[in-house]
Short mmCIF file of C-alpha atoms in Angstrom, two decimals:
data_model
loop_
_atom_site.label_atom_id
_atom_site.label_comp_id
_atom_site.label_asym_id
_atom_site.label_seq_id
_atom_site.Cartn_x
_atom_site.Cartn_y
_atom_site.Cartn_z
CA MET A 19 0.00 0.00 0.00
CA SER A 20 1.45 3.40 -0.98
CA ILE A 21 1.60 6.42 1.28
CA THR A 22 -0.81 8.38 -0.91
CA LEU A 23 -3.32 5.55 -0.89
CA ALA A 24 -3.22 5.27 2.88
CA CYS A 25 -3.83 9.01 3.25
CA LEU A 26 -6.67 8.94 0.79
CA LEU A 27 -8.31 6.26 2.84
CA CYS A 28 -8.25 8.43 5.94
CA CYS A 29 -9.87 11.43 4.36
CA THR A 30 -12.81 9.67 2.77
CA GLY A 31 -15.72 8.94 5.04
CA CYS A 32 -18.69 7.41 4.44
CA SER A 33 -56.28 57.04 0.35
CA VAL A 34 -56.93 59.20 3.74
CA GLN A 35 -57.72 56.63 6.35
CA LYS A 36 -59.41 56.57 9.73
CA GLN A 37 -56.72 55.60 12.20
CA GLU A 38 -58.40 54.66 15.44
CA ASP A 39 -56.94 52.49 18.14
CA GLY A 40 -57.93 48.87 17.67
CA ALA A 41 -59.06 46.85 20.67
CA VAL A 42 -58.31 43.17 21.16
CA ALA A 43 -61.39 41.00 20.76
CA SER A 44 -62.15 37.32 21.06
CA ALA A 45 -64.50 35.89 18.46
CA THR A 46 -67.20 33.45 19.42
CA THR A 47 -67.47 30.10 17.70
CA GLU A 48 -69.38 30.32 14.43
CA SER A 49 -70.74 27.68 12.13
CA VAL A 50 -69.13 27.11 8.76
CA ASN A 51 -71.04 28.20 5.66
CA THR A 52 -70.99 25.07 3.58
CA GLU A 53 -72.03 26.79 0.34
CA THR A 54 -69.06 26.56 -2.01
CA MET A 55 -68.30 27.36 -5.60
CA MET A 56 -65.33 26.70 -7.82
CA THR A 57 -63.05 29.45 -9.11
CA ASP A 58 -61.43 29.44 -12.52
CA HIS A 59 -58.40 27.75 -10.97
CA SER A 60 -60.29 24.80 -9.48
CA LEU A 61 -59.84 25.60 -5.82
CA GLN A 62 -62.60 26.03 -3.30
CA GLU A 63 -64.05 29.52 -2.75
CA ILE A 64 -66.10 29.35 0.43
CA PRO A 65 -68.25 32.33 1.48
CA TYR A 66 -68.64 32.73 5.23
CA THR A 67 -70.62 34.76 7.72
CA THR A 68 -69.55 35.02 11.34
CA SER A 69 -71.93 35.27 14.30
CA LYS A 70 -71.25 39.04 14.28
CA GLY A 71 -72.37 39.29 10.65
CA ASP A 72 -68.86 39.66 9.22
CA THR A 73 -68.60 38.27 5.71
CA GLY A 74 -65.86 37.23 3.34
CA TYR A 75 -64.34 34.28 1.53
CA ILE A 76 -62.07 31.38 2.37
CA TYR A 77 -59.88 29.99 -0.41
CA ALA A 78 -58.09 26.65 -0.26
CA SER A 79 -57.47 23.62 -2.42
CA ASP A 80 -59.30 20.35 -1.89
CA SER A 81 -56.09 18.75 -0.66
CA VAL A 82 -55.74 21.38 2.06
CA LEU A 83 -59.39 21.22 3.09
CA ASN A 84 -59.26 17.44 3.34
CA SER A 85 -55.90 17.30 5.10
CA ASP A 86 -55.38 16.34 8.72
CA GLN A 87 -52.44 18.73 8.96
CA ASN A 88 -52.48 22.42 9.88
CA HIS A 89 -51.68 24.95 7.16
CA PRO A 90 -50.51 28.58 6.96
CA LEU A 91 -53.26 31.24 6.90
CA ILE A 92 -52.88 34.43 4.87
CA LEU A 93 -55.15 37.42 5.50
CA VAL A 94 -55.53 39.09 2.06
CA MET A 95 -57.15 42.54 2.01
CA THR A 96 -58.34 44.66 -0.87
CA TYR A 97 -58.04 48.28 -2.00
CA THR A 98 -60.45 51.15 -1.35
CA THR A 99 -63.65 50.60 -3.41
CA GLY A 100 -62.50 47.03 -4.13
CA ASN A 101 -64.22 43.84 -3.08
CA ALA A 102 -62.95 40.78 -1.28
CA LYS A 103 -62.29 38.90 -4.51
CA ALA A 104 -60.45 41.66 -6.37
CA VAL A 105 -56.94 41.18 -4.96
CA ILE A 106 -57.31 37.40 -4.80
CA ARG A 107 -57.64 37.30 -8.57
CA GLY A 108 -55.75 40.47 -9.52
CA CYS A 109 -52.54 39.53 -7.68
CA GLY A 110 -52.51 35.81 -8.40
CA TRP A 111 -53.51 34.54 -4.97
CA ASP A 112 -56.02 32.11 -6.46
CA THR A 113 -53.28 30.43 -8.48
CA LEU A 114 -50.93 30.35 -5.51
CA ALA A 115 -53.59 28.82 -3.24
CA GLU A 116 -54.12 26.06 -5.76
CA ASN A 117 -50.42 25.27 -5.95
CA GLU A 118 -49.36 25.84 -2.34
CA ASP A 119 -50.65 24.32 0.90
CA VAL A 120 -52.12 27.55 2.25
CA ILE A 121 -55.50 28.89 3.36
CA LEU A 122 -56.53 32.39 2.29
CA ILE A 123 -59.13 34.53 4.03
CA SER A 124 -60.41 37.65 2.26
CA PRO A 125 -62.86 39.70 4.38
CA GLU A 126 -65.50 42.14 3.12
CA TYR A 127 -64.58 45.06 5.40
CA ASP A 128 -64.71 48.88 5.32
CA ASN A 129 -61.80 49.35 2.93
CA TYR A 130 -61.79 53.12 3.45
CA ALA A 131 -60.51 52.50 6.98
CA THR A 132 -57.54 50.87 8.67
CA TYR A 133 -57.20 51.00 12.46
CA SER A 134 -60.96 51.24 13.00
CA GLU A 135 -61.32 47.87 11.25
CA THR A 136 -58.70 45.86 13.15
CA GLU A 137 -61.09 44.40 15.73
CA ARG A 138 -63.44 43.26 12.99
CA LEU A 139 -60.59 41.78 10.93
CA LYS A 140 -59.28 39.91 13.96
CA ARG A 141 -62.68 38.22 14.21
CA ASP A 142 -62.20 36.90 10.68
CA ILE A 143 -58.87 35.36 11.65
CA ASP A 144 -60.40 33.82 14.76
CA TYR A 145 -63.20 32.42 12.60
CA ALA A 146 -60.67 30.72 10.30
CA ILE A 147 -58.76 29.28 13.25
CA GLN A 148 -61.94 27.87 14.80
CA ASN A 149 -63.25 26.31 11.60
CA TYR A 150 -60.21 25.26 9.58
CA LYS A 151 -56.91 23.53 10.26
CA VAL A 152 -54.75 26.65 10.68
CA ASP A 153 -51.13 26.62 11.76
CA THR A 154 -51.36 29.48 14.25
CA SER A 155 -47.59 29.95 14.17
CA ARG A 156 -47.81 30.82 10.46
CA ILE A 157 -50.47 33.52 10.08
CA TYR A 158 -49.60 36.34 7.67
CA THR A 159 -51.24 39.55 6.50
CA THR A 160 -51.00 41.35 3.16
CA GLY A 161 -52.98 43.49 0.74
CA PHE A 162 -52.89 46.03 -2.06
CA SER A 163 -53.33 49.76 -1.39
CA ASN A 164 -55.71 50.03 1.57
CA GLY A 165 -55.04 46.35 2.18
CA GLY A 166 -51.36 47.10 2.70
CA ALA A 167 -52.19 49.91 5.11
CA ALA A 168 -54.64 47.66 6.97
CA SER A 169 -51.89 45.03 7.24
CA VAL A 170 -49.68 47.50 9.10
CA ALA A 171 -52.62 48.30 11.38
CA MET A 172 -53.15 44.61 12.10
CA VAL A 173 -49.55 43.86 13.08
CA SER A 174 -49.52 47.06 15.14
CA CYS A 175 -52.65 46.08 17.09
CA TYR A 176 -52.01 42.31 17.24
CA PRO A 177 -48.23 41.90 17.10
CA ASP A 178 -48.30 38.42 18.59
CA ALA A 179 -50.70 37.07 15.94
CA PHE A 180 -48.60 37.37 12.78
CA ALA A 181 -45.36 35.86 11.53
CA ALA A 182 -44.78 38.37 8.68
CA MET A 183 -46.53 41.06 6.65
CA SER A 184 -46.42 42.53 3.16
CA ALA A 185 -47.83 45.83 1.89
CA MET A 186 -48.39 46.37 -1.82
CA GLY A 187 -48.78 49.99 -2.91
CA TRP A 188 -49.48 51.82 0.34
CA MET A 189 -48.93 51.81 4.11
CA VAL A 190 -49.78 53.74 7.27
CA ASP A 191 -47.62 54.32 10.32
CA MET A 192 -47.33 51.88 13.20
CA GLN A 193 -49.25 52.66 16.41
CA GLY A 194 -48.97 51.22 19.90
CA GLN A 195 -45.66 49.57 19.11
CA ASN A 196 -44.25 46.85 21.32
CA SER A 197 -40.69 45.93 20.34
CA SER A 198 -40.95 42.59 22.10
CA TYR A 199 -42.82 41.39 19.00
CA ASP A 200 -40.65 41.80 15.93
CA ILE A 201 -42.31 41.48 12.53
CA PRO A 202 -40.60 40.68 9.20
CA PHE A 203 -41.99 43.04 6.56
CA GLN A 204 -42.04 43.48 2.80
CA VAL A 205 -43.10 46.48 0.70
CA ILE A 206 -43.81 46.44 -3.04
CA GLN A 207 -43.86 49.83 -4.77
CA GLY A 208 -43.89 51.12 -8.37
CA THR A 209 -41.50 53.84 -9.49
CA ASN A 210 -44.46 55.88 -10.80
CA GLU A 211 -46.65 55.16 -7.79
CA TYR A 212 -47.32 57.94 -5.23
CA THR A 213 -43.78 59.29 -5.16
CA GLN A 214 -42.22 62.64 -4.34
CA THR A 215 -38.87 64.36 -4.77
CA ILE A 216 -36.50 64.91 -1.85
CA ASN A 217 -33.23 66.77 -2.49
CA GLY A 218 -33.71 66.19 -6.19
CA MET A 219 -34.14 62.41 -5.84
CA PRO A 220 -37.28 60.24 -6.03
CA ALA A 221 -38.73 59.07 -2.71
CA ILE A 222 -41.84 57.27 -1.57
CA MET A 223 -44.69 59.29 -0.08
CA ASP A 224 -44.68 60.37 3.56
CA ASP A 225 -47.20 57.75 4.72
CA GLU A 226 -44.91 55.01 3.50
CA ARG A 227 -41.74 56.78 4.64
CA ASN A 228 -43.11 57.00 8.19
CA ALA A 229 -44.35 53.42 8.13
CA ILE A 230 -41.07 51.94 6.89
CA HIS A 231 -39.06 54.03 9.34
CA SER A 232 -41.26 52.86 12.22
CA LEU A 233 -40.97 49.23 11.12
CA PHE A 234 -37.18 49.39 10.93
CA LEU A 235 -37.14 50.96 14.40
CA TYR A 236 -39.66 48.44 15.71
CA ASN A 237 -37.41 45.61 14.56
CA GLU A 238 -34.31 47.36 15.98
CA MET A 239 -32.69 47.41 12.53
CA ILE A 240 -31.91 51.16 12.63
CA SER A 241 -31.27 53.70 15.39
CA THR A 242 -33.48 56.68 16.24
CA ASN A 243 -30.99 59.05 14.59
CA THR A 244 -30.86 57.14 11.28
CA VAL A 245 -31.65 59.47 8.35
CA GLU A 246 -32.80 58.33 4.92
CA ASP A 247 -30.36 58.92 2.09
CA TYR A 248 -32.30 59.06 -1.17
CA GLY A 249 -29.23 60.11 -3.11
CA ASP A 250 -27.63 56.79 -2.30
CA VAL A 251 -30.81 54.69 -2.36
CA PRO A 252 -33.58 56.31 -4.45
CA TYR A 253 -37.18 55.77 -3.35
CA TRP A 254 -36.32 53.90 -0.14
CA GLY A 255 -33.47 55.83 1.51
CA TYR A 256 -31.98 52.89 3.42
CA GLN A 257 -28.82 51.14 2.26
CA PRO A 258 -29.65 47.46 1.69
CA ASP A 259 -27.43 44.53 2.61
CA ASP A 260 -28.15 42.86 -0.71
CA THR A 261 -29.67 43.97 -4.04
CA TYR A 262 -30.67 41.98 -7.10
CA GLN A 263 -33.02 42.26 -10.08
CA GLU A 264 -35.57 39.93 -11.64
CA THR A 265 -37.78 40.11 -14.73
CA GLU A 266 -41.24 38.60 -14.45
CA THR A 267 -42.87 36.61 -17.25
CA ASN A 268 -45.09 39.59 -18.10
CA GLY A 269 -41.98 41.76 -18.58
CA ASP A 270 -42.09 43.66 -15.28
CA SER A 271 -38.62 44.50 -13.97
CA LEU A 272 -38.19 44.22 -10.19
CA THR A 273 -35.36 45.40 -7.95
CA PHE A 274 -35.16 43.61 -4.60
CA ASN A 275 -33.49 45.36 -1.66
CA ASN A 276 -32.86 42.93 1.20
CA TYR A 277 -32.14 43.87 4.81
CA PHE A 278 -30.83 41.20 7.15
CA LYS A 279 -31.08 40.91 10.90
CA GLN A 280 -28.58 39.14 13.09
CA GLY A 281 -29.47 35.52 13.65
CA TYR A 282 -31.61 35.14 10.52
CA THR A 283 -30.72 33.56 7.20
CA SER A 284 -33.62 35.07 5.25
CA PRO A 285 -33.95 38.83 4.69
CA TYR A 286 -35.94 40.28 7.59
CA ALA A 287 -37.10 43.26 5.53
CA GLN A 288 -37.50 43.39 1.76
CA LEU A 289 -38.30 46.48 -0.30
CA VAL A 290 -39.27 45.70 -3.89
CA LEU A 291 -39.29 48.39 -6.60
CA VAL A 292 -41.25 47.81 -9.83
CA ASP A 293 -39.79 49.79 -12.73
CA GLY A 294 -42.33 52.09 -14.41
CA ALA A 295 -45.32 50.73 -12.49
CA GLN A 296 -48.31 52.86 -11.56
CA HIS A 297 -50.61 52.22 -8.59
CA GLU A 298 -51.83 48.89 -9.89
CA MET A 299 -51.95 45.19 -9.09
CA HIS A 300 -49.60 42.71 -10.71
CA PRO A 301 -50.28 39.01 -11.41
CA TRP A 302 -46.92 37.93 -9.90
CA GLU A 303 -47.37 39.69 -6.55
CA ALA A 304 -48.82 36.75 -4.64
CA GLU A 305 -45.83 34.56 -5.49
CA THR A 306 -43.38 37.35 -4.61
CA VAL A 307 -45.13 37.99 -1.31
CA TRP A 308 -45.30 34.30 -0.42
CA ASN A 309 -41.63 33.76 -1.28
CA PHE A 310 -40.82 36.33 1.41
CA MET A 311 -43.40 35.53 4.11
CA LYS A 312 -43.17 31.74 4.00
CA ASN A 313 -39.68 31.86 5.54
CA PHE A 314 -41.02 32.84 8.97
CA ARG A 315 -43.17 31.55 11.79
CA ARG A 316 -43.89 32.96 15.24
CA THR A 317 -43.16 30.87 18.32
CA GLU A 318 -43.24 31.61 22.03
CA LYS A 319 -39.60 32.66 21.70
CA GLY A 320 -40.32 35.06 18.82
CA ILE A 321 -39.88 34.98 15.07
CA GLU A 322 -38.18 31.85 13.74
CA ASP A 323 -36.53 31.70 10.33
CA LEU A 324 -37.50 28.39 8.76
CA ASN A 325 -34.44 28.56 6.49
CA SER A 326 -32.19 28.57 9.54
CA GLN A 327 -33.06 24.90 9.95
CA ASP A 328 -31.10 24.18 6.77
CA THR A 329 -28.12 26.03 8.25
CA SER A 330 -28.39 24.04 11.47
CA ASP A 331 -28.56 20.80 9.51
CA GLN A 332 -25.46 21.70 7.54
CA GLU A 333 -23.59 22.58 10.71
CA ALA A 334 -24.59 19.26 12.28
CA ILE A 335 -23.41 17.31 9.24
CA VAL A 336 -20.06 19.11 9.08
CA ALA A 337 -19.61 18.54 12.82
CA LEU A 338 -20.16 14.80 12.36
CA TYR A 339 -17.61 14.61 9.60
CA GLN A 340 -15.12 16.63 11.63
CA LYS A 341 -15.68 14.31 14.59
CA MET A 342 -14.70 11.35 12.43
CA GLN A 343 -11.51 13.10 11.34
CA ASN A 344 -10.69 14.00 14.95
CA ALA A 345 -11.20 10.37 15.94
CA MET A 346 -8.44 9.41 13.50
CA ILE A 347 -6.11 11.89 15.18
CA THR A 348 -6.98 10.75 18.72
CA LYS A 349 -7.04 7.05 17.75
CA ASP A 350 -10.65 6.70 18.95
CA THR A 351 -11.06 3.31 17.30
CA GLU A 352 -14.35 2.59 19.06
CA TYR A 353 -16.00 5.64 17.47
CA LEU A 354 -14.36 4.97 14.11
CA ARG A 355 -15.74 1.44 14.12
CA SER A 356 -19.26 2.83 14.73
CA VAL A 357 -19.14 5.14 11.71
CA MET A 358 -17.13 3.05 9.24
CA PRO A 359 -18.28 0.06 7.14
CA ASP A 360 -16.93 -3.47 7.57
CA HIS A 361 -14.45 -3.15 4.73
CA VAL A 362 -12.53 -0.28 3.16
CA THR A 363 -11.19 -0.17 -0.37
CA HIS A 364 -8.12 1.84 -1.29
CA ILE A 365 -7.71 3.73 -4.53
CA ASP A 366 -5.56 0.97 -5.98
CA GLY A 367 -8.30 -1.57 -5.29
CA GLU A 368 -6.71 -3.12 -2.21
CA VAL A 369 -9.32 -4.07 0.39
CA GLN A 370 -8.79 -3.93 4.15
CA THR A 371 -11.17 -5.08 6.82
CA ILE A 372 -12.16 -2.45 9.35
CA ASP A 373 -10.15 -4.39 11.95
CA GLU A 374 -6.99 -4.23 9.83
CA TRP A 375 -7.36 -0.53 9.20
CA LEU A 376 -8.12 0.29 12.84
CA ASP A 377 -5.11 -1.76 13.88
CA ASP A 378 -2.94 0.47 11.67
CA VAL A 379 -4.48 3.55 13.31
CA SER A 380 -4.12 2.19 16.84
CA SER A 381 -0.50 1.12 16.33
CA GLU A 382 0.32 4.48 14.69
CA ARG A 383 1.48 2.84 11.50
CA MET A 384 -0.98 5.42 10.26
CA LYS A 385 -0.39 8.43 12.51
CA TYR A 386 -2.57 11.49 11.83
CA TYR A 387 -1.39 14.82 13.26
CA SER A 388 -3.99 17.17 11.76
CA ILE A 389 -6.81 17.16 9.20
CA ASP A 390 -8.02 20.54 7.91
CA LEU A 391 -11.32 20.58 6.00
CA GLN A 392 -11.53 23.00 3.06
CA ASN A 393 -14.06 23.74 0.28
CA ILE A 394 -16.86 22.02 2.19
CA SER A 395 -20.10 21.43 0.28
CA VAL A 396 -23.25 19.91 1.83
CA SER A 397 -26.26 18.83 -0.22
CA ILE A 398 -29.47 18.00 1.68
CA VAL A 399 -32.40 16.25 0.03
CA GLY A 400 -35.18 15.37 2.46
CA ASN A 401 -33.69 13.20 5.20
CA THR A 402 -30.51 12.35 3.32
CA ALA A 403 -27.39 14.39 2.73
CA THR A 404 -23.94 14.20 1.16
CA LEU A 405 -20.80 16.09 2.12
CA SER A 406 -17.75 16.64 -0.06
CA CYS A 407 -14.59 18.55 0.77
CA ASP A 408 -10.84 18.78 0.40
CA ASN A 409 -8.83 17.39 3.31
CA VAL A 410 -5.42 18.83 4.08
CA ILE A 411 -3.77 16.01 6.03
CA HIS A 412 -0.55 16.06 7.98
CA ALA A 413 0.30 12.44 8.76
CA ARG A 414 3.01 9.81 9.05
CA ILE A 415 2.07 6.72 7.03
CA TYR A 416 4.21 3.61 7.47
CA GLY A 417 7.18 5.72 8.58
CA SER A 418 6.97 8.51 5.98
CA GLU A 419 5.66 11.94 7.09
CA GLY A 420 4.10 14.55 4.84
CA THR A 421 1.13 16.80 4.11
CA TRP A 422 -1.38 15.91 1.41
CA THR A 423 -4.54 17.56 0.04
CA LEU A 424 -7.03 14.87 -0.91
CA PRO A 425 -10.78 14.73 -1.65
CA GLY A 426 -13.21 13.38 0.90
CA SER A 427 -16.90 12.57 0.93
CA ALA A 428 -19.56 11.03 3.15
CA SER A 429 -23.28 10.34 3.12
CA PHE A 430 -25.70 10.94 5.99
CA ILE A 431 -29.26 10.12 6.97
CA LYS A 432 -31.62 11.84 9.42
CA ASP A 433 -34.07 10.23 11.83
CA ASP A 434 -35.97 11.44 14.91
CA THR A 435 -32.73 11.69 16.88
CA GLY A 436 -30.83 13.73 14.28
CA TRP A 437 -28.19 13.15 11.60
CA HIS A 438 -26.03 10.03 11.38
CA PHE A 439 -23.49 8.56 9.00
CA ASN A 440 -25.23 6.48 6.35
CA ILE A 441 -22.94 3.47 6.48
CA PRO A 442 -22.95 1.33 3.32
CA LYS A 443 -22.65 -2.44 3.42
CA GLU A 444 -19.55 -2.22 1.31
CA TYR A 445 -17.23 0.77 1.28
CA GLU A 446 -16.07 2.03 -2.08
CA ASN A 447 -14.02 5.11 -2.75
CA GLU A 448 -15.33 6.90 -5.81
CA ASP A 449 -12.02 8.64 -6.57
#
């Protein structure tokens, strides 16, 4: 067996609004209106009436309605003079509800008002919770124009009820803020939509300026003395952490400004600018909103980033692989035996039993001083994962000492107790 082969073995592992204070209310249990009709996209549109006489529509696919699992609930509100169905169809929410496992609720409320409607809108949410399988940790609010402003009012009055919000086309300022309840937020705005000029540069209108400023403060993402700089960041005034552009299938050009908060993988705030757009709905908005909001849920500890789970998984997998490498250095043959297959095959085709190889490690015929992992890549698919990396190994193999950079890989599987090496019946190095 050559020195290189022995080292290779070691590194390869297996409009003007009324703004009144909203009061918290508890809805009574209502009966479900069983009258249903089908929309153009073949999902259920279910009209409802609460015991207080509040009306609106529930939207969900048959698979969601017949499921035993709980699903996210999205409160979707319309514009002034609009009806409950307008934004559902105008922004693509009907298509999204058919394709995603979500429940939509679209109330028929006073869409000239915001804060004066929060108690009534909370009753609609309570109705959905009482009558449908709602994941109460994943309730979101959004809307176009007045619906966006009403969304701000809802998270201001009921900060513990929502996991994220999105406002399309208009907002109002936060009231009664409680910073113990952070709220991820998204704003979608057209360049030709209710703008003004500040110091010669385009800026959003004052209602939105005040709302965004209060939301950044509420989430402790800026300080009280932070001043918008529209020369540096037109329309928004706040320097983003990340910016990118996308073109929608209908030709709309979008610029995404992402703002990150410590401890979160997903952007905690997202400001989306639509080039040339007037105050109008867009068919892609539901998908854009959902792509932002779906990353979050609210727990007793606060907002949780669902994408952070992927990061935790990756860290756990890398830690397992590193533990195996460290076991080679410390000659922990008991652990090595538990994570290695019964036989190992060297690059030249020579096969060793696990006992033979561990004997070489234990006797220091294969002495490992250090193993540095570089260029680590982890791919996770469901409950399985693979890791690949370069291993920089300082070792003495059969009396000859040196440092080698060699490829390594391993496969893993996850069960209820966490990640583990996926040990094959027969070990084979792919290199």
